[in-house]
Amino acid sequence: MAFPPDFTWGAATAAYQIEGAWDEDGRKPSIWDVFSAEPGKIWNGDTGKTACDHYHRFREDVALMKELGLPAYRFSIAWPRILPDGRGKINQKGLDFYSSLVDELLSAGIEPWVTLYHWDLPQVLQEQGGWLNPAIIDAFVEYTQAVVGALGDRVKHWMTFNEPQCFIGLSLQQGVQAPGLKLPASSITKAVHHVLVAHGKAVDVLRARGGSDYCIGIVPTTQTMIPATESPQDIEAARRATFCHTSVRPIIWTLSLFTDPLFLGTYPSDILEVIEKDLPQGWEKDMSLINRKIDFCGINLYSGKRLHADAQGNPVMNPVPAGFPQTAIKWFVEDETLRWCPRFIHERYKIPVVIAENGLSMTDWVHLDGKVHDPQRIDYTHRYLRGLHKAIEDGAEIKGYFHWSLMDNFEWSEGYKERFGLVYVDFATQKRTIKDSGYWYKEVIQSNGSLITG
Ligand code: BGC
């Protein structure tokens, strides 16, 4: 099944997960350096101090991307490299690193897709209240200006935030990711609003520099709600479960908390009822800023849940059948994960969708023949791309797909236990080995998806 002719294929990473060089060339600690140094926070006591040593090996890594035939590469910028003190003095060496990376990518024919914020807040800003302090909005603007000033002549694809649900929900509410706080709902609401305003202001900075030449997006995440059958009732129940607040799911995990303000300029009424009392004073006047026109909605999707409609049309979760397929990190393999959520987003907001991350962790190792055979990754990706193609057939405008991840890396609180890469990394020697799935994905790209069969 061929994908649209202008479809973008790529792979993704994030700064803290691959770069290492945590204290080099002027970089100062991020919240992840501090959190991972605390005993018991990360599996095996792992940290991102060295990670994939990409900071020193980026040329080798771009060569690997070229070998994989990647037309596009999504990566993030480390704020603590650019503004080590959060604000103020720009660290030229930090900018130089990304500038060289961008040059290397472009000379390899690979389009850079830059995420401004993938969770590694400068620790010094956290100490001033982080996303709870409204001053962070101007700090983010300053950071965006610095990055765009240095890379804006060559980078055309931009994403402001990666998964605000996670860096607020997991980090500030559940306390399982940096900075590991367990704040009350009232604080969470303020953090959400500040992130949304920071997004809007960053979009203004980007637009002022690149106008309509720039392709700008943001990347939320969710679990896809999959209708158990294609009856109109089940589809409607899945749509409702995607966008409506339900008592079984904390508000922070309801997609529309972010996507309605971003694309409709309003908080959803069922959510507003609960959070209005905690929104910062004068929040209404921020809504048009949050609702700035952007070019795509990125979405990170890994797994889904099946549900059906009851007699009243309410969504009811289906039980998971015994022995249902799972990845190494124990996320269910649901073939239609990339079908329904992108379709619902496109229908509700009429905005093109980019799958900014999708992939799986597996228990990969180097086999006796020196290769990494990972048939599950091939099968999973095949199934998921088939689902994505169905979304396109259903009429959804899907612009691209980025596999997570380019290479095995630091999987946050799971340390190096989970391997998500198309490229295997031996963390003791830093030797990279392209997995079977990497070679398979190369063929998928070369065939513009024709290799994906029904
Ligand atoms: C994040 C990545 C992460 C991946 C797998 C996403 O939530 O954006 O940084 O490694 O999922 O857990």
CSV table of C-alpha atoms and ligand atoms in Angstrom, one decimal:
chain,number,residue,atom,x,y,z
A,1,MET,CA,0.0,0.0,0.0
A,2,ALA,CA,1.6,3.2,-1.1
A,3,PHE,CA,1.6,6.2,1.2
A,4,PRO,CA,1.0,9.8,-0.1
A,5,PRO,CA,3.8,11.0,-2.4
A,6,ASP,CA,4.8,13.8,0.0
A,7,PHE,CA,4.7,11.5,3.1
A,8,THR,CA,7.7,12.1,5.5
A,9,TRP,CA,9.5,9.0,6.9
A,10,GLY,CA,11.9,9.4,9.7
A,11,ALA,CA,13.2,8.3,13.1
A,12,ALA,CA,13.4,10.2,16.4
A,13,THR,CA,15.5,10.7,19.5
A,14,ALA,CA,15.7,13.2,22.4
A,15,ALA,CA,18.7,15.1,23.7
A,16,TYR,CA,19.0,13.7,27.2
A,17,GLN,CA,18.4,10.2,26.0
A,18,ILE,CA,21.3,10.0,23.6
A,19,GLU,CA,23.8,12.9,24.0
A,20,GLY,CA,25.8,12.2,27.1
A,21,ALA,CA,28.5,14.9,27.6
A,22,TRP,CA,26.4,16.1,30.5
A,23,ASP,CA,29.0,18.6,31.9
A,24,GLU,CA,30.9,19.4,28.8
A,25,ASP,CA,31.4,22.7,26.9
A,26,GLY,CA,29.5,24.8,29.4
A,27,ARG,CA,26.4,22.6,29.8
A,28,LYS,CA,25.0,22.7,33.3
A,29,PRO,CA,22.7,20.2,35.0
A,30,SER,CA,19.1,19.6,33.9
A,31,ILE,CA,16.4,18.2,36.2
A,32,TRP,CA,17.2,14.8,34.7
A,33,ASP,CA,20.9,14.9,35.9
A,34,VAL,CA,19.7,15.7,39.4
A,35,PHE,CA,16.9,13.1,39.4
A,36,SER,CA,18.9,10.3,38.0
A,37,ALA,CA,21.6,10.9,40.6
A,38,GLU,CA,19.1,10.2,43.4
A,39,PRO,CA,19.4,6.6,44.6
A,40,GLY,CA,16.4,4.4,43.7
A,41,LYS,CA,14.9,6.7,41.0
A,42,ILE,CA,16.2,5.0,37.9
A,43,TRP,CA,16.4,1.3,37.1
A,44,ASN,CA,19.9,0.0,38.0
A,45,GLY,CA,21.0,3.5,39.0
A,46,ASP,CA,21.5,4.4,35.3
A,47,THR,CA,22.0,8.0,34.3
A,48,GLY,CA,22.3,9.9,31.0
A,49,LYS,CA,25.8,11.1,31.8
A,50,THR,CA,27.2,9.2,28.8
A,51,ALA,CA,24.1,7.7,27.2
A,52,CYS,CA,24.9,7.0,23.5
A,53,ASP,CA,27.8,9.5,23.6
A,54,HIS,CA,26.1,11.1,20.6
A,55,TYR,CA,27.6,14.5,21.4
A,56,HIS,CA,30.9,13.1,20.3
A,57,ARG,CA,29.7,10.6,17.8
A,58,PHE,CA,27.1,12.6,15.9
A,59,ARG,CA,28.9,12.3,12.6
A,60,GLU,CA,29.0,8.5,12.9
A,61,ASP,CA,25.3,8.6,13.8
A,62,VAL,CA,24.3,10.7,10.8
A,63,ALA,CA,26.2,8.3,8.6
A,64,LEU,CA,24.1,5.5,10.1
A,65,MET,CA,20.9,7.5,9.4
A,66,LYS,CA,22.1,7.9,5.8
A,67,GLU,CA,22.7,4.1,5.6
A,68,LEU,CA,19.2,3.6,6.8
A,69,GLY,CA,18.0,5.9,4.1
A,70,LEU,CA,16.2,8.3,6.5
A,71,PRO,CA,14.7,11.3,4.7
A,72,ALA,CA,14.1,13.0,8.1
A,73,TYR,CA,15.4,13.0,11.6
A,74,ARG,CA,13.6,14.3,14.7
A,75,PHE,CA,15.8,15.3,17.6
A,76,SER,CA,15.6,17.7,20.5
A,77,ILE,CA,17.7,20.6,21.8
A,78,ALA,CA,19.0,20.6,25.3
A,79,TRP,CA,18.0,23.8,26.9
A,80,PRO,CA,20.9,23.5,29.5
A,81,ARG,CA,23.4,23.5,26.7
A,82,ILE,CA,22.1,26.7,25.2
A,83,LEU,CA,21.3,28.7,28.3
A,84,PRO,CA,23.1,26.8,31.1
A,85,ASP,CA,21.6,29.2,33.7
A,86,GLY,CA,18.1,28.9,32.2
A,87,ARG,CA,18.2,32.5,31.0
A,88,GLY,CA,20.8,35.2,30.3
A,89,LYS,CA,24.1,34.3,28.8
A,90,ILE,CA,24.0,32.1,25.7
A,91,ASN,CA,26.5,29.3,25.5
A,92,GLN,CA,27.9,29.5,22.0
A,93,LYS,CA,29.5,26.0,22.2
A,94,GLY,CA,26.0,24.6,22.8
A,95,LEU,CA,24.7,26.3,19.7
A,96,ASP,CA,27.7,25.2,17.7
A,97,PHE,CA,27.0,21.6,18.5
A,98,TYR,CA,23.5,21.7,17.1
A,99,SER,CA,24.6,23.8,14.2
A,100,SER,CA,27.2,21.2,13.2
A,101,LEU,CA,24.6,18.5,13.6
A,102,VAL,CA,22.2,20.3,11.3
A,103,ASP,CA,24.9,20.9,8.7
A,104,GLU,CA,25.9,17.2,8.9
A,105,LEU,CA,22.3,16.2,8.4
A,106,LEU,CA,21.7,18.5,5.5
A,107,SER,CA,24.8,17.4,3.7
A,108,ALA,CA,23.6,13.8,4.1
A,109,GLY,CA,20.2,14.8,2.6
A,110,ILE,CA,18.3,14.4,5.8
A,111,GLU,CA,15.7,17.0,6.9
A,112,PRO,CA,16.1,18.1,10.5
A,113,TRP,CA,12.9,18.2,12.6
A,114,VAL,CA,13.7,20.0,15.8
A,115,THR,CA,11.8,19.7,19.2
A,116,LEU,CA,12.6,22.6,21.5
A,117,TYR,CA,11.6,20.9,24.7
A,118,HIS,CA,11.9,17.2,25.4
A,119,TRP,CA,11.9,17.3,29.2
A,120,ASP,CA,15.4,18.4,30.2
A,121,LEU,CA,14.6,21.6,32.0
A,122,PRO,CA,17.7,23.5,33.4
A,123,GLN,CA,17.8,22.6,37.1
A,124,VAL,CA,18.2,26.2,38.0
A,125,LEU,CA,14.8,27.0,36.5
A,126,GLN,CA,13.2,24.1,38.5
A,127,GLU,CA,14.6,25.7,41.6
A,128,GLN,CA,12.7,28.8,40.7
A,129,GLY,CA,9.5,26.8,40.5
A,130,GLY,CA,9.8,25.3,37.0
A,131,TRP,CA,6.5,25.2,35.1
A,132,LEU,CA,4.6,26.5,38.1
A,133,ASN,CA,6.3,29.8,38.0
A,134,PRO,CA,4.8,32.1,35.2
A,135,ALA,CA,8.2,33.5,34.7
A,136,ILE,CA,9.1,30.3,32.8
A,137,ILE,CA,7.1,31.5,29.9
A,138,ASP,CA,9.5,34.4,29.1
A,139,ALA,CA,12.4,32.0,29.8
A,140,PHE,CA,11.1,29.7,27.2
A,141,VAL,CA,10.7,32.5,24.7
A,142,GLU,CA,14.3,33.6,25.4
A,143,TYR,CA,15.5,30.0,24.8
A,144,THR,CA,13.4,29.7,21.6
A,145,GLN,CA,14.9,33.0,20.3
A,146,ALA,CA,18.4,31.7,20.9
A,147,VAL,CA,17.8,28.4,19.1
A,148,VAL,CA,16.0,29.9,16.2
A,149,GLY,CA,18.6,32.7,15.9
A,150,ALA,CA,21.3,30.0,15.4
A,151,LEU,CA,19.5,27.3,13.4
A,152,GLY,CA,16.6,29.1,11.8
A,153,ASP,CA,18.3,29.6,8.5
A,154,ARG,CA,18.5,25.9,8.0
A,155,VAL,CA,15.8,24.2,10.1
A,156,LYS,CA,12.3,24.5,8.7
A,157,HIS,CA,10.4,21.9,10.9
A,158,TRP,CA,9.8,22.8,14.5
A,159,MET,CA,8.0,21.3,17.4
A,160,THR,CA,7.6,23.2,20.6
A,161,PHE,CA,6.9,20.6,23.3
A,162,ASN,CA,7.1,16.8,23.5
A,163,GLU,CA,4.3,15.2,25.6
A,164,PRO,CA,3.3,17.8,28.1
A,165,GLN,CA,1.1,15.1,29.6
A,166,CYS,CA,4.3,13.3,30.7
A,167,PHE,CA,6.5,16.1,31.8
A,168,ILE,CA,3.5,17.4,33.9
A,169,GLY,CA,1.7,14.2,34.8
A,170,LEU,CA,4.5,11.8,35.4
A,171,SER,CA,6.9,14.4,36.6
A,172,LEU,CA,4.9,16.8,38.7
A,173,GLN,CA,1.8,14.8,39.7
A,174,GLN,CA,2.9,11.2,39.9
A,175,GLY,CA,6.5,11.9,40.8
A,176,VAL,CA,8.0,9.1,38.8
A,177,GLN,CA,10.0,11.2,36.4
A,178,ALA,CA,12.2,14.3,37.0
A,179,PRO,CA,11.9,16.4,39.1
A,180,GLY,CA,9.8,13.7,41.0
A,181,LEU,CA,7.1,15.9,42.6
A,182,LYS,CA,3.7,15.0,43.8
A,183,LEU,CA,1.8,18.2,43.5
A,184,PRO,CA,-1.9,18.8,44.0
A,185,ALA,CA,-4.3,19.2,41.1
A,186,SER,CA,-4.4,23.0,41.6
A,187,SER,CA,-0.7,23.3,40.8
A,188,ILE,CA,-1.0,20.9,37.9
A,189,THR,CA,-3.6,23.1,36.3
A,190,LYS,CA,-1.3,26.1,36.5
A,191,ALA,CA,1.6,24.2,34.9
A,192,VAL,CA,-0.7,23.1,32.0
A,193,HIS,CA,-1.7,26.7,31.3
A,194,HIS,CA,1.9,28.0,31.5
A,195,VAL,CA,3.1,25.3,29.1
A,196,LEU,CA,0.3,26.2,26.7
A,197,VAL,CA,1.0,29.9,26.8
A,198,ALA,CA,4.8,29.2,26.4
A,199,HIS,CA,3.9,27.2,23.3
A,200,GLY,CA,1.9,30.1,21.8
A,201,LYS,CA,4.6,32.6,22.5
A,202,ALA,CA,7.2,30.3,21.0
A,203,VAL,CA,5.1,29.9,17.9
A,204,ASP,CA,5.1,33.7,17.5
A,205,VAL,CA,8.9,33.8,17.7
A,206,LEU,CA,9.1,31.0,15.1
A,207,ARG,CA,6.6,32.6,12.8
A,208,ALA,CA,8.3,36.0,13.1
A,209,ARG,CA,11.5,34.4,11.8
A,210,GLY,CA,10.2,31.9,9.3
A,211,GLY,CA,6.7,32.9,8.3
A,212,SER,CA,4.9,30.3,6.2
A,213,ASP,CA,8.3,28.7,5.3
A,214,TYR,CA,8.3,27.1,8.7
A,215,CYS,CA,6.3,24.0,9.5
A,216,ILE,CA,5.4,24.2,13.1
A,217,GLY,CA,3.8,21.7,15.4
A,218,ILE,CA,3.5,20.4,19.0
A,219,VAL,CA,3.6,16.8,20.1
A,220,PRO,CA,1.1,15.5,22.7
A,221,THR,CA,0.5,11.8,23.5
A,222,THR,CA,-2.3,9.5,24.5
A,223,GLN,CA,-3.4,5.9,24.4
A,224,THR,CA,-5.5,5.2,21.3
A,225,MET,CA,-9.1,4.3,22.1
A,226,ILE,CA,-10.0,1.6,19.6
A,227,PRO,CA,-13.6,0.8,18.7
A,228,ALA,CA,-14.1,-3.0,19.2
A,229,THR,CA,-16.2,-3.1,16.0
A,230,GLU,CA,-16.7,-0.6,13.2
A,231,SER,CA,-20.3,0.1,14.2
A,232,PRO,CA,-21.2,3.8,14.4
A,233,GLN,CA,-21.9,3.4,18.1
A,234,ASP,CA,-18.5,1.9,19.0
A,235,ILE,CA,-16.7,4.5,16.9
A,236,GLU,CA,-18.6,7.3,18.6
A,237,ALA,CA,-17.8,5.7,22.0
A,238,ALA,CA,-14.1,5.6,21.1
A,239,ARG,CA,-14.2,9.2,20.0
A,240,ARG,CA,-15.8,10.2,23.2
A,241,ALA,CA,-13.3,8.3,25.3
A,242,THR,CA,-10.5,10.1,23.4
A,243,PHE,CA,-11.7,13.6,24.0
A,244,CYS,CA,-14.1,13.6,27.0
A,245,HIS,CA,-13.0,13.7,30.6
A,246,THR,CA,-14.0,10.5,32.4
A,247,SER,CA,-13.7,9.8,36.1
A,248,VAL,CA,-11.5,6.8,35.5
A,249,ARG,CA,-8.7,8.9,34.1
A,250,PRO,CA,-6.9,11.8,35.7
A,251,ILE,CA,-7.6,15.0,33.7
A,252,ILE,CA,-4.0,15.4,32.7
A,253,TRP,CA,-4.3,12.2,30.6
A,254,THR,CA,-7.3,13.5,28.6
A,255,LEU,CA,-6.0,14.6,25.2
A,256,SER,CA,-8.4,17.5,24.8
A,257,LEU,CA,-7.0,19.2,27.9
A,258,PHE,CA,-4.2,20.2,25.5
A,259,THR,CA,-5.6,19.8,22.0
A,260,ASP,CA,-8.8,21.8,22.5
A,261,PRO,CA,-7.0,25.0,23.7
A,262,LEU,CA,-4.4,24.5,21.0
A,263,PHE,CA,-6.7,24.0,18.1
A,264,LEU,CA,-10.1,25.4,19.2
A,265,GLY,CA,-9.0,28.1,21.6
A,266,THR,CA,-11.1,26.8,24.5
A,267,TYR,CA,-10.7,24.4,27.3
A,268,PRO,CA,-13.3,21.6,26.9
A,269,SER,CA,-16.3,22.4,29.0
A,270,ASP,CA,-16.3,19.2,31.0
A,271,ILE,CA,-12.7,19.8,32.0
A,272,LEU,CA,-13.1,23.6,32.5
A,273,GLU,CA,-15.8,22.8,35.1
A,274,VAL,CA,-13.2,21.1,37.2
A,275,ILE,CA,-10.1,23.2,36.6
A,276,GLU,CA,-11.4,26.7,36.2
A,277,LYS,CA,-11.0,27.6,39.9
A,278,ASP,CA,-7.2,26.8,39.6
A,279,LEU,CA,-6.4,28.5,36.3
A,280,PRO,CA,-4.2,31.6,36.6
A,281,GLN,CA,-6.1,34.9,36.9
A,282,GLY,CA,-7.0,36.3,33.5
A,283,TRP,CA,-6.5,33.0,31.7
A,284,GLU,CA,-9.2,33.8,29.2
A,285,LYS,CA,-7.1,36.5,27.5
A,286,ASP,CA,-4.4,33.9,26.8
A,287,MET,CA,-6.6,31.6,24.8
A,288,SER,CA,-6.1,33.3,21.4
A,289,LEU,CA,-2.3,33.1,22.0
A,290,ILE,CA,-2.5,29.4,22.8
A,291,ASN,CA,-4.6,29.0,19.6
A,292,ARG,CA,-2.1,30.3,17.2
A,293,LYS,CA,-2.3,28.7,13.8
A,294,ILE,CA,0.2,25.9,13.5
A,295,ASP,CA,0.8,23.5,10.7
A,296,PHE,CA,0.5,20.0,12.2
A,297,CYS,CA,-0.5,18.2,15.3
A,298,GLY,CA,2.3,15.7,16.2
A,299,ILE,CA,1.2,12.7,18.2
A,300,ASN,CA,3.2,10.0,20.0
A,301,LEU,CA,1.3,6.7,20.0
A,302,TYR,CA,2.5,3.3,21.3
A,303,SER,CA,-0.5,1.4,22.4
A,304,GLY,CA,-4.3,1.3,22.5
A,305,LYS,CA,-7.3,0.0,24.4
A,306,ARG,CA,-10.3,-1.6,22.9
A,307,LEU,CA,-13.8,-0.5,23.9
A,308,HIS,CA,-17.4,-0.7,22.9
A,309,ALA,CA,-20.5,1.3,23.5
A,310,ASP,CA,-23.1,0.3,26.1
A,311,ALA,CA,-26.8,0.7,25.5
A,312,GLN,CA,-26.6,4.4,26.3
A,313,GLY,CA,-23.6,4.9,24.0
A,314,ASN,CA,-21.1,5.2,26.9
A,315,PRO,CA,-17.6,3.8,26.3
A,316,VAL,CA,-16.9,0.5,28.2
A,317,MET,CA,-13.4,-1.0,28.1
A,318,ASN,CA,-13.1,-4.5,26.8
A,319,PRO,CA,-11.1,-6.9,28.9
A,320,VAL,CA,-7.7,-7.7,27.6
A,321,PRO,CA,-7.7,-11.4,26.4
A,322,ALA,CA,-5.4,-13.7,28.2
A,323,GLY,CA,-1.9,-13.9,26.7
A,324,PHE,CA,-2.4,-10.8,24.6
A,325,PRO,CA,0.8,-9.7,22.8
A,326,GLN,CA,3.0,-7.3,24.7
A,327,THR,CA,6.3,-5.5,24.1
A,328,ALA,CA,9.3,-5.8,26.5
A,329,ILE,CA,8.1,-2.8,28.5
A,330,LYS,CA,4.6,-4.5,28.7
A,331,TRP,CA,2.7,-2.3,26.4
A,332,PHE,CA,0.0,-4.1,24.5
A,333,VAL,CA,0.4,-4.5,20.7
A,334,GLU,CA,-2.8,-3.2,19.2
A,335,ASP,CA,-2.7,-3.2,15.4
A,336,GLU,CA,-5.1,-0.3,15.0
A,337,THR,CA,-3.3,2.1,17.4
A,338,LEU,CA,-2.2,4.4,14.5
A,339,ARG,CA,-5.6,4.3,12.9
A,340,TRP,CA,-8.1,5.8,15.2
A,341,CYS,CA,-6.5,8.5,17.3
A,342,PRO,CA,-4.9,10.3,14.2
A,343,ARG,CA,-8.3,10.0,12.5
A,344,PHE,CA,-10.2,11.4,15.4
A,345,ILE,CA,-7.7,14.3,15.8
A,346,HIS,CA,-8.0,15.1,12.1
A,347,GLU,CA,-11.8,15.0,12.1
A,348,ARG,CA,-12.1,17.2,15.2
A,349,TYR,CA,-9.5,19.8,14.5
A,350,LYS,CA,-9.1,19.6,10.7
A,351,ILE,CA,-5.3,19.7,11.1
A,352,PRO,CA,-2.7,17.5,9.4
A,353,VAL,CA,-1.3,14.9,11.8
A,354,VAL,CA,2.3,13.6,12.1
A,355,ILE,CA,3.2,10.5,14.0
A,356,ALA,CA,6.1,12.0,15.9
A,357,GLU,CA,6.9,8.7,17.7
A,358,ASN,CA,5.9,5.1,17.5
A,359,GLY,CA,7.9,2.0,18.3
A,360,LEU,CA,8.6,-0.7,20.8
A,361,SER,CA,11.1,-2.0,23.2
A,362,MET,CA,12.3,-5.6,22.8
A,363,THR,CA,14.9,-7.8,24.4
A,364,ASP,CA,17.3,-7.5,21.6
A,365,TRP,CA,20.9,-8.7,21.7
A,366,VAL,CA,23.7,-9.4,19.2
A,367,HIS,CA,23.4,-12.9,17.9
A,368,LEU,CA,26.2,-15.3,17.3
A,369,ASP,CA,26.3,-14.2,13.7
A,370,GLY,CA,27.1,-10.7,14.8
A,371,LYS,CA,23.6,-9.4,13.7
A,372,VAL,CA,20.6,-8.2,15.7
A,373,HIS,CA,17.6,-10.2,14.7
A,374,ASP,CA,14.4,-8.5,15.9
A,375,PRO,CA,11.5,-10.0,14.0
A,376,GLN,CA,9.0,-8.6,16.6
A,377,ARG,CA,9.9,-5.0,15.8
A,378,ILE,CA,9.4,-5.7,12.1
A,379,ASP,CA,6.1,-7.4,12.7
A,380,TYR,CA,4.9,-4.7,15.1
A,381,THR,CA,5.8,-1.8,12.8
A,382,HIS,CA,4.3,-3.6,9.8
A,383,ARG,CA,1.0,-4.0,11.7
A,384,TYR,CA,1.0,-0.4,13.0
A,385,LEU,CA,1.8,1.1,9.6
A,386,ARG,CA,-1.0,-0.9,8.1
A,387,GLY,CA,-3.3,0.7,10.7
A,388,LEU,CA,-1.9,4.1,9.8
A,389,HIS,CA,-2.6,3.5,6.2
A,390,LYS,CA,-6.2,2.7,7.1
A,391,ALA,CA,-6.4,6.1,8.7
A,392,ILE,CA,-5.3,7.7,5.5
A,393,GLU,CA,-7.9,5.6,3.6
A,394,ASP,CA,-10.5,6.8,6.1
A,395,GLY,CA,-9.7,10.3,5.0
A,396,ALA,CA,-7.3,11.5,7.7
A,397,GLU,CA,-4.5,13.8,6.5
A,398,ILE,CA,-1.3,12.2,7.8
A,399,LYS,CA,1.9,13.9,6.9
A,400,GLY,CA,4.6,11.6,8.3
A,401,TYR,CA,5.8,8.8,10.5
A,402,PHE,CA,8.8,8.9,12.8
A,403,HIS,CA,10.0,5.6,14.4
A,404,TRP,CA,11.0,5.7,18.0
A,405,SER,CA,13.8,5.4,18.2
A,406,LEU,CA,16.8,5.8,15.9
A,407,MET,CA,18.9,3.9,18.4
A,408,ASP,CA,18.7,2.2,21.8
A,409,ASN,CA,19.0,4.9,24.5
A,410,PHE,CA,18.4,6.1,28.0
A,411,GLU,CA,14.7,5.2,28.6
A,412,TRP,CA,14.1,7.6,31.5
A,413,SER,CA,13.2,5.8,34.7
A,414,GLU,CA,13.8,2.5,33.0
A,415,GLY,CA,17.4,3.4,32.4
A,416,TYR,CA,19.1,1.2,29.7
A,417,LYS,CA,16.8,-1.8,30.4
A,418,GLU,CA,14.5,-1.0,27.4
A,419,ARG,CA,15.8,-1.1,23.9
A,420,PHE,CA,13.7,0.9,21.5
A,421,GLY,CA,16.2,1.4,18.6
A,422,LEU,CA,16.4,0.5,15.0
A,423,VAL,CA,20.1,0.5,15.8
A,424,TYR,CA,21.5,-1.5,18.6
A,425,VAL,CA,23.9,0.2,21.0
A,426,ASP,CA,26.4,-1.7,23.1
A,427,PHE,CA,26.7,0.8,26.0
A,428,ALA,CA,30.0,-0.5,27.2
A,429,THR,CA,31.8,0.0,23.8
A,430,GLN,CA,29.4,2.4,22.1
A,431,LYS,CA,29.4,0.1,19.1
A,432,ARG,CA,26.4,0.5,16.9
A,433,THR,CA,24.8,-2.3,14.9
A,434,ILE,CA,21.9,-1.8,12.6
A,435,LYS,CA,19.1,-4.3,13.6
A,436,ASP,CA,17.2,-6.3,11.0
A,437,SER,CA,14.3,-3.9,11.6
A,438,GLY,CA,16.5,-1.0,10.5
A,439,TYR,CA,17.3,-2.7,7.2
A,440,TRP,CA,13.6,-3.6,6.8
A,441,TYR,CA,12.5,0.0,7.6
A,442,LYS,CA,15.0,1.2,4.9
A,443,GLU,CA,13.1,-0.8,2.3
A,444,VAL,CA,9.7,0.5,3.6
A,445,ILE,CA,11.0,4.0,3.1
A,446,GLN,CA,12.5,3.2,-0.3
A,447,SER,CA,9.1,1.8,-1.4
A,448,ASN,CA,7.2,4.7,0.2
A,449,GLY,CA,5.3,2.1,2.1
A,450,SER,CA,4.4,-0.2,-0.7
A,451,LEU,CA,6.1,-3.0,1.2
A,452,ILE,CA,3.3,-2.8,3.8
A,453,THR,CA,0.7,-5.3,2.8
A,454,GLY,CA,-2.9,-5.6,3.8
B,1,BGC,C1,8.9,9.8,24.9
B,1,BGC,C2,10.2,9.2,24.7
B,1,BGC,C3,10.3,7.8,25.3
B,1,BGC,C4,9.3,6.9,24.5
B,1,BGC,C5,9.2,5.5,25.0
B,1,BGC,C6,7.7,8.8,24.8
B,1,BGC,O1,6.9,8.9,25.9
B,1,BGC,O2,8.7,10.9,24.2
B,1,BGC,O3,11.2,10.0,25.2
B,1,BGC,O4,11.5,7.2,25.2
B,1,BGC,O5,8.0,7.4,24.7
B,1,BGC,O6,8.8,5.4,26.3
